[in-house]
mmCIF file of C-alpha atoms in Angstrom:
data_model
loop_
_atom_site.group_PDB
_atom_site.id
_atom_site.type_symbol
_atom_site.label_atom_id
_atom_site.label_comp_id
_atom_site.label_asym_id
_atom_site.label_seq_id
_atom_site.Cartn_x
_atom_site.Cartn_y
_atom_site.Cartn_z
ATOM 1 C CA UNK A 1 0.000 0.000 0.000
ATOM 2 C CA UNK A 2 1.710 3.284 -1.255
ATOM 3 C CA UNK A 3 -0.695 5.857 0.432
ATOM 4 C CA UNK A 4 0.792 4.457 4.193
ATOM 5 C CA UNK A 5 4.087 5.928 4.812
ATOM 6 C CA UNK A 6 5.221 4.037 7.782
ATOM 7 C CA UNK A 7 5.517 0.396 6.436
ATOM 8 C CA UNK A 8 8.469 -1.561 6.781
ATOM 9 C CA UNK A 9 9.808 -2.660 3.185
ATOM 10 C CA UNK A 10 12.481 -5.892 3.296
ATOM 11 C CA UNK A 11 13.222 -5.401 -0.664
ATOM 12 C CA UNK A 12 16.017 -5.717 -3.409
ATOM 13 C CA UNK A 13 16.405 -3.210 -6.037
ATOM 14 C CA UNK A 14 17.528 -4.751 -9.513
ATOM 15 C CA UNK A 15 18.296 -3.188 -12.310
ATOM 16 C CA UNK A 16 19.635 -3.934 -15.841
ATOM 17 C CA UNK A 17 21.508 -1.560 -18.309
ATOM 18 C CA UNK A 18 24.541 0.295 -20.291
ATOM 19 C CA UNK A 19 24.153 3.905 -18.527
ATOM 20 C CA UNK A 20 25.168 3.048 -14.260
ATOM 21 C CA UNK A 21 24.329 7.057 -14.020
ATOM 22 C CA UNK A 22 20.854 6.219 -15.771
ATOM 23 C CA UNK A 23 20.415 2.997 -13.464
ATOM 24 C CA UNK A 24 21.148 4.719 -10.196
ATOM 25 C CA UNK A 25 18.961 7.879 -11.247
ATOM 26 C CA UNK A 26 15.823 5.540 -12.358
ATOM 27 C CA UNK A 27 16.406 3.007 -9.007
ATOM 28 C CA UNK A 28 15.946 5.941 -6.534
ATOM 29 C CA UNK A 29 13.368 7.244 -8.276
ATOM 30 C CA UNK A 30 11.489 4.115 -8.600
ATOM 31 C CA UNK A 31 12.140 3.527 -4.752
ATOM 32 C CA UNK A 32 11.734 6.938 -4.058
ATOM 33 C CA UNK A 33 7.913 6.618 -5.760
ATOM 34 C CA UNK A 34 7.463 3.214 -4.055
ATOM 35 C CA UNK A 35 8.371 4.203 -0.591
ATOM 36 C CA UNK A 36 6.754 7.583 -0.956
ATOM 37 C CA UNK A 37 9.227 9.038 2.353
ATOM 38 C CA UNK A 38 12.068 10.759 0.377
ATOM 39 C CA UNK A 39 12.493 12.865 -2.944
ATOM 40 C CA UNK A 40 14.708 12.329 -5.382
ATOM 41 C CA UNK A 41 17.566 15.099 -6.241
ATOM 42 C CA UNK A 42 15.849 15.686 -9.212
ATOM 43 C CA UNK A 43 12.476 16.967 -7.442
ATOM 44 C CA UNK A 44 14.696 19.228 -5.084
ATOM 45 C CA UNK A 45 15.540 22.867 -4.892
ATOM 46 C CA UNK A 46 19.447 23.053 -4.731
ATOM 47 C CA UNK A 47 21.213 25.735 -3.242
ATOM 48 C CA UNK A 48 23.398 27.946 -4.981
ATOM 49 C CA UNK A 49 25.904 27.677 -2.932
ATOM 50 C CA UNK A 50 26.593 23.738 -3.313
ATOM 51 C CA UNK A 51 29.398 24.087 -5.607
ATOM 52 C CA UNK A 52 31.513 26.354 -3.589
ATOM 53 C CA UNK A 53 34.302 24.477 -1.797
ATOM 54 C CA UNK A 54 33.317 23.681 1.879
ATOM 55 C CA UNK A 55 35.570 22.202 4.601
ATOM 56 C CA UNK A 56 34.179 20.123 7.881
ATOM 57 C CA UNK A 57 36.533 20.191 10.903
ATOM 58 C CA UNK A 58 35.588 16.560 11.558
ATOM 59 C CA UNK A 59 37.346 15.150 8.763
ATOM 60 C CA UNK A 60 40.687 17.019 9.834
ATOM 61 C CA UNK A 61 40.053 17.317 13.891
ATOM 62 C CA UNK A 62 36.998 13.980 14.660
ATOM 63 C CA UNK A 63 35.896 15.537 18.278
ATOM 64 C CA UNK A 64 39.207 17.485 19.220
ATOM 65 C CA UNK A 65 37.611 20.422 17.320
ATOM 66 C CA UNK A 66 38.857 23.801 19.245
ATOM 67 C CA UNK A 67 38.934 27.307 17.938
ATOM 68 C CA UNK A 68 43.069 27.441 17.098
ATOM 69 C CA UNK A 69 42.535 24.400 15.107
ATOM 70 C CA UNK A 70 39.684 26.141 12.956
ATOM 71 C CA UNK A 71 41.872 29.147 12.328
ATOM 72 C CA UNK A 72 44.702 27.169 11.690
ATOM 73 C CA UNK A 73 42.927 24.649 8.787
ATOM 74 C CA UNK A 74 41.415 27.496 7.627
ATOM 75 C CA UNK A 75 44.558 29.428 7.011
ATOM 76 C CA UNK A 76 46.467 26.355 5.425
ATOM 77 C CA UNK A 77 43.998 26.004 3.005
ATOM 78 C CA UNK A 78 43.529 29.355 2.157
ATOM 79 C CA UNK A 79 47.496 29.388 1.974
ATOM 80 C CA UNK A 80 47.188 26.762 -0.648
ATOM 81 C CA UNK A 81 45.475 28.386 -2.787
ATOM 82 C CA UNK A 82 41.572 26.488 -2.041
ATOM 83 C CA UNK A 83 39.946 29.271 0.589
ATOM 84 C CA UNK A 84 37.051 27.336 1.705
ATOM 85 C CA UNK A 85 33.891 29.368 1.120
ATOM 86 C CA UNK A 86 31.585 27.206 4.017
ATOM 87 C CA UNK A 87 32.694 25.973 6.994
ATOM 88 C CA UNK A 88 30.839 23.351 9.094
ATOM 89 C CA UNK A 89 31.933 22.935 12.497
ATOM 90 C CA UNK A 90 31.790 19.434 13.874
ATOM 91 C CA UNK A 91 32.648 17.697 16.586
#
């Protein structure tokens, strides 16, 4: 029943074709319409800002984040040439 949004779904996903990009963009759709609890990129509004190069402190710092840490990842990247334009502090 597609109309009740809280079911439980055991289920494998096959598909068959050339194109993986194609496969993977038709399987979550399909899924996407069968499960009817998430939407698809394609039915989303994307912020302008996703392209712009971002940097999260847990991939440098896991939960030792502290403030002299920040400033100092920020600074070495931006002294390599890649300023991050969004940070995401997390610890």
């Amino acid at each position: 029943n597609n109309n009740n949004k809280n079911h439980n779904v055991n289920a494998l996903y096959i598909a068959v074709g050339n194109d993986p990009y194609e496969l993977l963009s038709r399987g979550f759709q399909e899924v996407a319409d069968t499960l009817q609890t998430f939407e698809t990129l394609s039915h989303k509004n994307i912020p302008s800002t996703v392209n712009d190069f971002g940097w999260c402190t847990w991939d440098a710092y896991y939960s030792k984040v502290d403030p002299k840490g920040i400033l100092q990842g920020i600074q070495s990247l931006k002294d390599l040439g890649v300023p991050a334009r969004n940070l995401i502090l997390d610890d």
